[in-house]
Amino acid sequence: SAANERLKELDQMKSDFVANVSHELNTPLATSKYLLSVIEKGIAGAVTPKQKEYLLLIQNNIDRLTRLIDNLLNLSRIESGRFELRKEKIDLPSLIKEVIESFKISTEAKKISLKAAVVSRLPNLYADKDRLTQVLVNLIDNAIKFTKEDGRIIVSVDLENESMRVGVCDTGSGISPEDAEKLFVKFQRIPQRMDAKKVKGTGLGLSIAKEIVEAHGGRIWVESEPCVGSKFLFTLPVYNEQGYFKEYFEKEIGKAFDSKNNVSLLAFDLAGIMGLKERLTVEQMDFVLDQICKIAKNSIRRPADLVVEFKDEGRILVVAEADRAGAAVLVDRVVKDVKLHKIKDKKLGQISVAVRAVALTFPDDGVTAHELIDKLYLTLEKKKR
C-alpha cells in the first residue's frame, strides 16, 4: 500500500541520515586522534605529567565517541537491510590481542587487568573481521564500564563442537537472571547495573553484537551473578573451505546475474595424484599443493578472483570474473606456469608435477553454485578414468 511504501521511504531516509552524520563525525574524530598522538609523543613540545592525564581523558572520550558512531552506522545498516557480511579466514587469538591492545588506555586508567586465555592450536575462524572486531569491542567496553578499579577481565576462547566459543568474563556488578535477556534489546539499559551516575551508554552495543553474531549463524548469551560478575559468551563457526567457497561462489553468481555478466569456476587437480601420494608424505603433498596454489594466484593475478586449495582432495578451485573464453585463457596460463615452475623439496629435491584442469561458466554451463560445483566434480571424476 501507499502508506507502507511511505514508511519504507521514511525508514530509508532515517538510515541514510544516520549514516551520513556518522561519516561526517568520523573525519574530525580521526584528525583529533592523530593530533592527540602527535602531542602525546612530544613531537609538538614537551608534555608534563599533568598534561598527560588530560590527554588520557581526551583519548578516552574520542574512543568512546568512535565506538558510538560505529554502533550507529551498524544500526543504520541493519535497519535498512544493507547489513552484508564479508567472511574470511581469521586467526582469532591474533585479533583478540589487537582488540585488547586498543583498550590499554582505558584499562590503565581504571587499574583493570585485561588479559586473554586462549586454548592452543585453535583452527581458523570463518567470519567478517570488521564485524567480529565490533562484537569484541562492544563486549570488552561493556565489561570495563561495569568493572570497578582493580578488577579483572578475561577474554577466553575454546572449541565447542564445530564452533569457536568466546567469553568475556568480568568481576563487575553482575545482573539478575530475569534481566539477562533485556540486555540484548535495542536501547535497553538495566538501572540496577548502573554505578550511580558514572556509567553512561546508549544501550546499542549488546543488541548490535547479537545481530552480528546471529548473522554469522552463532548465538550469544550471558551468565551472571549480582555483585560477583558477568560472563558474556558467543559462538561462531570455524573455517570450512567447502562452506566458504560455496557461499562466495553463490554471491558472485548473484552479482553476475544482476549485472548480466559471466563468472567461471575453475579446477586444477594434481595429475597422477595416486602416484604422488605413494611417493610423498602428507606434509610433502601439502607443500606441493601450497606451491601450486601460489602459482595459480600469480598466474590469475586479479585480486577479485578467489583461489582456494582443498588439501584433502589435492585440488585447487578458482572463482574468476571471466566468460568461457577468458576462463580458457586462465586455465592455459596456469597449466603452463605449473609445468615451467620448479617445485623443490628439501629431502626429495625437484618434484615434477602436472595438473589436469576443468572450467565451467555461469550461465552457459549452469545457473546455480550447487549445479556448477556438482557438474565440476562429475567432470573431474570422468577425467580420472
PDB file of N, CA and C in Angstrom, residues 56-131:
ATOM      1  N   LEU A  56      44.984  11.780  28.351  1.00  0.00           N
ATOM      2  CA  LEU A  56      44.386  10.453  28.534  1.00  0.00           C
ATOM      3  C   LEU A  56      42.861  10.544  28.571  1.00  0.00           C
ATOM      4  N   LEU A  57      42.350  11.557  29.266  1.00  0.00           N
ATOM      5  CA  LEU A  57      40.901  11.765  29.320  1.00  0.00           C
ATOM      6  C   LEU A  57      40.328  12.075  27.936  1.00  0.00           C
ATOM      7  N   ILE A  58      41.055  12.907  27.181  1.00  0.00           N
ATOM      8  CA  ILE A  58      40.611  13.242  25.817  1.00  0.00           C
ATOM      9  C   ILE A  58      40.597  11.987  24.950  1.00  0.00           C
ATOM     10  N   GLN A  59      41.655  11.167  25.068  1.00  0.00           N
ATOM     11  CA  GLN A  59      41.744   9.923  24.292  1.00  0.00           C
ATOM     12  C   GLN A  59      40.579   8.997  24.604  1.00  0.00           C
ATOM     13  N   ASN A  60      40.244   8.872  25.873  1.00  0.00           N
ATOM     14  CA  ASN A  60      39.124   8.018  26.278  1.00  0.00           C
ATOM     15  C   ASN A  60      37.812   8.500  25.667  1.00  0.00           C
ATOM     16  N   ASN A  61      37.606   9.814  25.669  1.00  0.00           N
ATOM     17  CA  ASN A  61      36.371  10.366  25.104  1.00  0.00           C
ATOM     18  C   ASN A  61      36.314  10.195  23.589  1.00  0.00           C
ATOM     19  N   ILE A  62      37.432  10.332  22.915  1.00  0.00           N
ATOM     20  CA  ILE A  62      37.481  10.115  21.466  1.00  0.00           C
ATOM     21  C   ILE A  62      37.153   8.654  21.148  1.00  0.00           C
ATOM     22  N   ASP A  63      37.739   7.722  21.908  1.00  0.00           N
ATOM     23  CA  ASP A  63      37.470   6.292  21.689  1.00  0.00           C
ATOM     24  C   ASP A  63      35.992   5.973  21.928  1.00  0.00           C
ATOM     25  N   ARG A  64      35.423   6.595  22.974  1.00  0.00           N
ATOM     26  CA  ARG A  64      34.012   6.334  23.276  1.00  0.00           C
ATOM     27  C   ARG A  64      33.111   6.864  22.163  1.00  0.00           C
ATOM     28  N   LEU A  65      33.418   8.052  21.645  1.00  0.00           N
ATOM     29  CA  LEU A  65      32.642   8.622  20.542  1.00  0.00           C
ATOM     30  C   LEU A  65      32.772   7.773  19.274  1.00  0.00           C
ATOM     31  N   THR A  66      33.983   7.279  19.034  1.00  0.00           N
ATOM     32  CA  THR A  66      34.217   6.430  17.854  1.00  0.00           C
ATOM     33  C   THR A  66      33.384   5.166  17.927  1.00  0.00           C
ATOM     34  N   ARG A  67      33.337   4.550  19.114  1.00  0.00           N
ATOM     35  CA  ARG A  67      32.537   3.328  19.271  1.00  0.00           C
ATOM     36  C   ARG A  67      31.049   3.624  19.105  1.00  0.00           C
ATOM     37  N   LEU A  68      30.603   4.785  19.613  1.00  0.00           N
ATOM     38  CA  LEU A  68      29.208   5.175  19.461  1.00  0.00           C
ATOM     39  C   LEU A  68      28.856   5.346  17.977  1.00  0.00           C
ATOM     40  N   ILE A  69      29.737   6.001  17.228  1.00  0.00           N
ATOM     41  CA  ILE A  69      29.497   6.211  15.798  1.00  0.00           C
ATOM     42  C   ILE A  69      29.459   4.875  15.059  1.00  0.00           C
ATOM     43  N   ASP A  70      30.385   3.972  15.399  1.00  0.00           N
ATOM     44  CA  ASP A  70      30.393   2.642  14.774  1.00  0.00           C
ATOM     45  C   ASP A  70      29.082   1.913  15.042  1.00  0.00           C
ATOM     46  N   ASN A  71      28.582   2.030  16.265  1.00  0.00           N
ATOM     47  CA  ASN A  71      27.305   1.393  16.612  1.00  0.00           C
ATOM     48  C   ASN A  71      26.147   1.982  15.820  1.00  0.00           C
ATOM     49  N   LEU A  72      26.139   3.309  15.681  1.00  0.00           N
ATOM     50  CA  LEU A  72      25.070   3.964  14.911  1.00  0.00           C
ATOM     51  C   LEU A  72      25.117   3.565  13.442  1.00  0.00           C
ATOM     52  N   LEU A  73      26.322   3.458  12.887  1.00  0.00           N
ATOM     53  CA  LEU A  73      26.471   3.030  11.496  1.00  0.00           C
ATOM     54  C   LEU A  73      25.968   1.607  11.311  1.00  0.00           C
ATOM     55  N   ASN A  74      26.333   0.732  12.242  1.00  0.00           N
ATOM     56  CA  ASN A  74      25.866  -0.650  12.161  1.00  0.00           C
ATOM     57  C   ASN A  74      24.353  -0.735  12.290  1.00  0.00           C
ATOM     58  N   LEU A  75      23.805   0.081  13.184  1.00  0.00           N
ATOM     59  CA  LEU A  75      22.352   0.080  13.373  1.00  0.00           C
ATOM     60  C   LEU A  75      21.641   0.531  12.099  1.00  0.00           C
ATOM     61  N   SER A  76      22.154   1.575  11.445  1.00  0.00           N
ATOM     62  CA  SER A  76      21.518   2.068  10.220  1.00  0.00           C
ATOM     63  C   SER A  76      21.586   1.017   9.119  1.00  0.00           C
ATOM     64  N   ARG A  77      22.713   0.282   9.045  1.00  0.00           N
ATOM     65  CA  ARG A  77      22.848  -0.769   8.026  1.00  0.00           C
ATOM     66  C   ARG A  77      21.880  -1.913   8.291  1.00  0.00           C
ATOM     67  N   ILE A  78      21.757  -2.297   9.563  1.00  0.00           N
ATOM     68  CA  ILE A  78      20.853  -3.399   9.926  1.00  0.00           C
ATOM     69  C   ILE A  78      19.412  -3.035   9.592  1.00  0.00           C
ATOM     70  N   GLU A  79      18.997  -1.829   9.987  1.00  0.00           N
ATOM     71  CA  GLU A  79      17.605  -1.415   9.787  1.00  0.00           C
ATOM     72  C   GLU A  79      17.263  -1.180   8.316  1.00  0.00           C
ATOM     73  N   SER A  80      18.261  -0.835   7.504  1.00  0.00           N
ATOM     74  CA  SER A  80      17.996  -0.589   6.086  1.00  0.00           C
ATOM     75  C   SER A  80      18.193  -1.833   5.227  1.00  0.00           C
ATOM     76  N   GLY A  81      18.568  -2.953   5.855  1.00  0.00           N
ATOM     77  CA  GLY A  81      18.769  -4.190   5.096  1.00  0.00           C
ATOM     78  C   GLY A  81      20.068  -4.216   4.320  1.00  0.00           C
ATOM     79  N   ARG A  82      21.001  -3.307   4.651  1.00  0.00           N
ATOM     80  CA  ARG A  82      22.277  -3.262   3.941  1.00  0.00           C
ATOM     81  C   ARG A  82      23.400  -3.862   4.787  1.00  0.00           C
ATOM     82  N   PHE A  83      23.027  -4.804   5.616  1.00  0.00           N
ATOM     83  CA  PHE A  83      23.984  -5.432   6.529  1.00  0.00           C
ATOM     84  C   PHE A  83      24.577  -6.662   5.829  1.00  0.00           C
ATOM     85  N   GLU A  84      25.749  -6.479   5.250  1.00  0.00           N
ATOM     86  CA  GLU A  84      26.370  -7.556   4.474  1.00  0.00           C
ATOM     87  C   GLU A  84      27.630  -8.050   5.169  1.00  0.00           C
ATOM     88  N   LEU A  85      27.766  -9.371   5.265  1.00  0.00           N
ATOM     89  CA  LEU A  85      28.950  -9.962   5.876  1.00  0.00           C
ATOM     90  C   LEU A  85      29.981 -10.279   4.794  1.00  0.00           C
ATOM     91  N   ARG A  86      31.225  -9.949   5.082  1.00  0.00           N
ATOM     92  CA  ARG A  86      32.329 -10.297   4.180  1.00  0.00           C
ATOM     93  C   ARG A  86      33.244 -11.247   4.929  1.00  0.00           C
ATOM     94  N   LYS A  87      32.922 -12.518   4.834  1.00  0.00           N
ATOM     95  CA  LYS A  87      33.629 -13.526   5.624  1.00  0.00           C
ATOM     96  C   LYS A  87      34.993 -13.867   5.029  1.00  0.00           C
ATOM     97  N   GLU A  88      35.899 -14.218   5.941  1.00  0.00           N
ATOM     98  CA  GLU A  88      37.237 -14.629   5.546  1.00  0.00           C
ATOM     99  C   GLU A  88      37.831 -15.481   6.660  1.00  0.00           C
ATOM    100  N   LYS A  89      38.989 -16.083   6.369  1.00  0.00           N
ATOM    101  CA  LYS A  89      39.688 -16.834   7.402  1.00  0.00           C
ATOM    102  C   LYS A  89      40.291 -15.856   8.398  1.00  0.00           C
ATOM    103  N   ILE A  90      40.080 -16.127   9.680  1.00  0.00           N
ATOM    104  CA  ILE A  90      40.580 -15.212  10.718  1.00  0.00           C
ATOM    105  C   ILE A  90      41.321 -16.004  11.788  1.00  0.00           C
ATOM    106  N   ASP A  91      42.493 -15.508  12.157  1.00  0.00           N
ATOM    107  CA  ASP A  91      43.230 -16.046  13.293  1.00  0.00           C
ATOM    108  C   ASP A  91      42.706 -15.318  14.532  1.00  0.00           C
ATOM    109  N   LEU A  92      41.802 -15.965  15.257  1.00  0.00           N
ATOM    110  CA  LEU A  92      41.104 -15.298  16.356  1.00  0.00           C
ATOM    111  C   LEU A  92      42.028 -14.835  17.479  1.00  0.00           C
ATOM    112  N   PRO A  93      42.985 -15.657  17.950  1.00  0.00           N
ATOM    113  CA  PRO A  93      43.876 -15.171  19.017  1.00  0.00           C
ATOM    114  C   PRO A  93      44.591 -13.872  18.655  1.00  0.00           C
ATOM    115  N   SER A  94      45.024 -13.750  17.399  1.00  0.00           N
ATOM    116  CA  SER A  94      45.706 -12.522  16.965  1.00  0.00           C
ATOM    117  C   SER A  94      44.760 -11.324  16.994  1.00  0.00           C
ATOM    118  N   LEU A  95      43.517 -11.556  16.555  1.00  0.00           N
ATOM    119  CA  LEU A  95      42.531 -10.473  16.554  1.00  0.00           C
ATOM    120  C   LEU A  95      42.216 -10.021  17.976  1.00  0.00           C
ATOM    121  N   ILE A  96      42.061 -10.969  18.882  1.00  0.00           N
ATOM    122  CA  ILE A  96      41.780 -10.641  20.284  1.00  0.00           C
ATOM    123  C   ILE A  96      42.925  -9.819  20.882  1.00  0.00           C
ATOM    124  N   LYS A  97      44.142 -10.205  20.538  1.00  0.00           N
ATOM    125  CA  LYS A  97      45.311  -9.464  21.026  1.00  0.00           C
ATOM    126  C   LYS A  97      45.265  -8.015  20.560  1.00  0.00           C
ATOM    127  N   GLU A  98      44.899  -7.796  19.292  1.00  0.00           N
ATOM    128  CA  GLU A  98      44.793  -6.439  18.737  1.00  0.00           C
ATOM    129  C   GLU A  98      43.730  -5.628  19.476  1.00  0.00           C
ATOM    130  N   VAL A  99      42.568  -6.254  19.707  1.00  0.00           N
ATOM    131  CA  VAL A  99      41.460  -5.549  20.363  1.00  0.00           C
ATOM    132  C   VAL A  99      41.822  -5.202  21.806  1.00  0.00           C
ATOM    133  N   ILE A 100      42.428  -6.147  22.517  1.00  0.00           N
ATOM    134  CA  ILE A 100      42.839  -5.899  23.904  1.00  0.00           C
ATOM    135  C   ILE A 100      43.819  -4.734  23.970  1.00  0.00           C
ATOM    136  N   GLU A 101      44.743  -4.690  23.022  1.00  0.00           N
ATOM    137  CA  GLU A 101      45.738  -3.611  22.987  1.00  0.00           C
ATOM    138  C   GLU A 101      45.073  -2.250  22.815  1.00  0.00           C
ATOM    139  N   SER A 102      43.956  -2.224  22.050  1.00  0.00           N
ATOM    140  CA  SER A 102      43.266  -0.947  21.811  1.00  0.00           C
ATOM    141  C   SER A 102      42.605  -0.395  23.075  1.00  0.00           C
ATOM    142  N   PHE A 103      42.446  -1.240  24.110  1.00  0.00           N
ATOM    143  CA  PHE A 103      41.821  -0.800  25.367  1.00  0.00           C
ATOM    144  C   PHE A 103      42.863  -0.500  26.454  1.00  0.00           C
ATOM    145  N   LYS A 104      44.122  -0.446  26.069  1.00  0.00           N
ATOM    146  CA  LYS A 104      45.188  -0.263  27.054  1.00  0.00           C
ATOM    147  C   LYS A 104      45.003   1.007  27.876  1.00  0.00           C
ATOM    148  N   ILE A 105      44.645   2.093  27.215  1.00  0.00           N
ATOM    149  CA  ILE A 105      44.481   3.370  27.918  1.00  0.00           C
ATOM    150  C   ILE A 105      43.322   3.291  28.915  1.00  0.00           C
ATOM    151  N   SER A 106      42.192   2.725  28.469  1.00  0.00           N
ATOM    152  CA  SER A 106      41.003   2.627  29.327  1.00  0.00           C
ATOM    153  C   SER A 106      41.259   1.759  30.557  1.00  0.00           C
ATOM    154  N   THR A 107      41.916   0.617  30.359  1.00  0.00           N
ATOM    155  CA  THR A 107      42.146  -0.296  31.491  1.00  0.00           C
ATOM    156  C   THR A 107      43.178   0.260  32.468  1.00  0.00           C
ATOM    157  N   GLU A 108      44.184   0.923  31.937  1.00  0.00           N
ATOM    158  CA  GLU A 108      45.193   1.519  32.820  1.00  0.00           C
ATOM    159  C   GLU A 108      44.584   2.645  33.660  1.00  0.00           C
ATOM    160  N   ALA A 109      43.651   3.386  33.070  1.00  0.00           N
ATOM    161  CA  ALA A 109      43.010   4.486  33.791  1.00  0.00           C
ATOM    162  C   ALA A 109      42.206   3.974  34.985  1.00  0.00           C
ATOM    163  N   LYS A 110      41.571   2.792  34.828  1.00  0.00           N
ATOM    164  CA  LYS A 110      40.763   2.226  35.921  1.00  0.00           C
ATOM    165  C   LYS A 110      41.515   1.149  36.706  1.00  0.00           C
ATOM    166  N   LYS A 111      42.790   0.936  36.353  1.00  0.00           N
ATOM    167  CA  LYS A 111      43.614  -0.095  37.014  1.00  0.00           C
ATOM    168  C   LYS A 111      42.962  -1.468  36.927  1.00  0.00           C
ATOM    169  N   ILE A 112      42.435  -1.764  35.741  1.00  0.00           N
ATOM    170  CA  ILE A 112      41.783  -3.051  35.488  1.00  0.00           C
ATOM    171  C   ILE A 112      42.735  -3.964  34.721  1.00  0.00           C
ATOM    172  N   SER A 113      42.775  -5.228  35.114  1.00  0.00           N
ATOM    173  CA  SER A 113      43.579  -6.218  34.410  1.00  0.00           C
ATOM    174  C   SER A 113      42.742  -6.815  33.275  1.00  0.00           C
ATOM    175  N   LEU A 114      43.215  -6.672  32.032  1.00  0.00           N
ATOM    176  CA  LEU A 114      42.518  -7.224  30.859  1.00  0.00           C
ATOM    177  C   LEU A 114      43.470  -8.170  30.142  1.00  0.00           C
ATOM    178  N   LYS A 115      43.136  -9.471  30.169  1.00  0.00           N
ATOM    179  CA  LYS A 115      44.025 -10.486  29.593  1.00  0.00           C
ATOM    180  C   LYS A 115      43.238 -11.496  28.763  1.00  0.00           C
ATOM    181  N   ALA A 116      43.975 -12.240  27.928  1.00  0.00           N
ATOM    182  CA  ALA A 116      43.368 -13.287  27.100  1.00  0.00           C
ATOM    183  C   ALA A 116      43.758 -14.661  27.639  1.00  0.00           C
ATOM    184  N   ALA A 117      42.827 -15.607  27.572  1.00  0.00           N
ATOM    185  CA  ALA A 117      43.085 -17.004  27.935  1.00  0.00           C
ATOM    186  C   ALA A 117      42.618 -17.845  26.756  1.00  0.00           C
ATOM    187  N   VAL A 118      43.570 -18.238  25.908  1.00  0.00           N
ATOM    188  CA  VAL A 118      43.234 -18.884  24.644  1.00  0.00           C
ATOM    189  C   VAL A 118      43.790 -20.302  24.598  1.00  0.00           C
ATOM    190  N   VAL A 119      42.946 -21.265  24.209  1.00  0.00           N
ATOM    191  CA  VAL A 119      43.386 -22.647  24.024  1.00  0.00           C
ATOM    192  C   VAL A 119      44.363 -22.703  22.854  1.00  0.00           C
ATOM    193  N   SER A 120      45.425 -23.490  22.991  1.00  0.00           N
ATOM    194  CA  SER A 120      46.436 -23.564  21.926  1.00  0.00           C
ATOM    195  C   SER A 120      45.925 -24.354  20.717  1.00  0.00           C
ATOM    196  N   ARG A 121      46.523 -24.106  19.572  1.00  0.00           N
ATOM    197  CA  ARG A 121      46.243 -24.806  18.311  1.00  0.00           C
ATOM    198  C   ARG A 121      44.766 -24.739  17.908  1.00  0.00           C
ATOM    199  N   LEU A 122      44.233 -23.561  17.933  1.00  0.00           N
ATOM    200  CA  LEU A 122      42.850 -23.381  17.504  1.00  0.00           C
ATOM    201  C   LEU A 122      42.766 -23.299  15.979  1.00  0.00           C
ATOM    202  N   PRO A 123      41.692 -23.810  15.395  1.00  0.00           N
ATOM    203  CA  PRO A 123      41.519 -23.648  13.942  1.00  0.00           C
ATOM    204  C   PRO A 123      41.165 -22.207  13.622  1.00  0.00           C
ATOM    205  N   ASN A 124      41.214 -21.872  12.341  1.00  0.00           N
ATOM    206  CA  ASN A 124      40.822 -20.523  11.925  1.00  0.00           C
ATOM    207  C   ASN A 124      39.321 -20.346  12.050  1.00  0.00           C
ATOM    208  N   LEU A 125      38.923 -19.115  12.218  1.00  0.00           N
ATOM    209  CA  LEU A 125      37.510 -18.765  12.281  1.00  0.00           C
ATOM    210  C   LEU A 125      37.053 -18.323  10.901  1.00  0.00           C
ATOM    211  N   TYR A 126      35.770 -18.445  10.650  1.00  0.00           N
ATOM    212  CA  TYR A 126      35.193 -18.030   9.371  1.00  0.00           C
ATOM    213  C   TYR A 126      34.203 -16.920   9.667  1.00  0.00           C
ATOM    214  N   ALA A 127      34.630 -15.661   9.503  1.00  0.00           N
ATOM    215  CA  ALA A 127      33.778 -14.541   9.926  1.00  0.00           C
ATOM    216  C   ALA A 127      34.179 -13.262   9.215  1.00  0.00           C
ATOM    217  N   ASP A 128      33.353 -12.247   9.391  1.00  0.00           N
ATOM    218  CA  ASP A 128      33.639 -10.899   8.913  1.00  0.00           C
ATOM    219  C   ASP A 128      34.521 -10.233   9.972  1.00  0.00           C
ATOM    220  N   LYS A 129      35.754  -9.930   9.609  1.00  0.00           N
ATOM    221  CA  LYS A 129      36.724  -9.433  10.590  1.00  0.00           C
ATOM    222  C   LYS A 129      36.282  -8.124  11.232  1.00  0.00           C
ATOM    223  N   ASP A 130      35.802  -7.182  10.422  1.00  0.00           N
ATOM    224  CA  ASP A 130      35.380  -5.889  10.968  1.00  0.00           C
ATOM    225  C   ASP A 130      34.202  -6.036  11.922  1.00  0.00           C
ATOM    226  N   ARG A 131      33.229  -6.888  11.537  1.00  0.00           N
ATOM    227  CA  ARG A 131      32.052  -7.101  12.394  1.00  0.00           C
ATOM    228  C   ARG A 131      32.445  -7.812  13.691  1.00  0.00           C
TER     229      ARG A 131
END
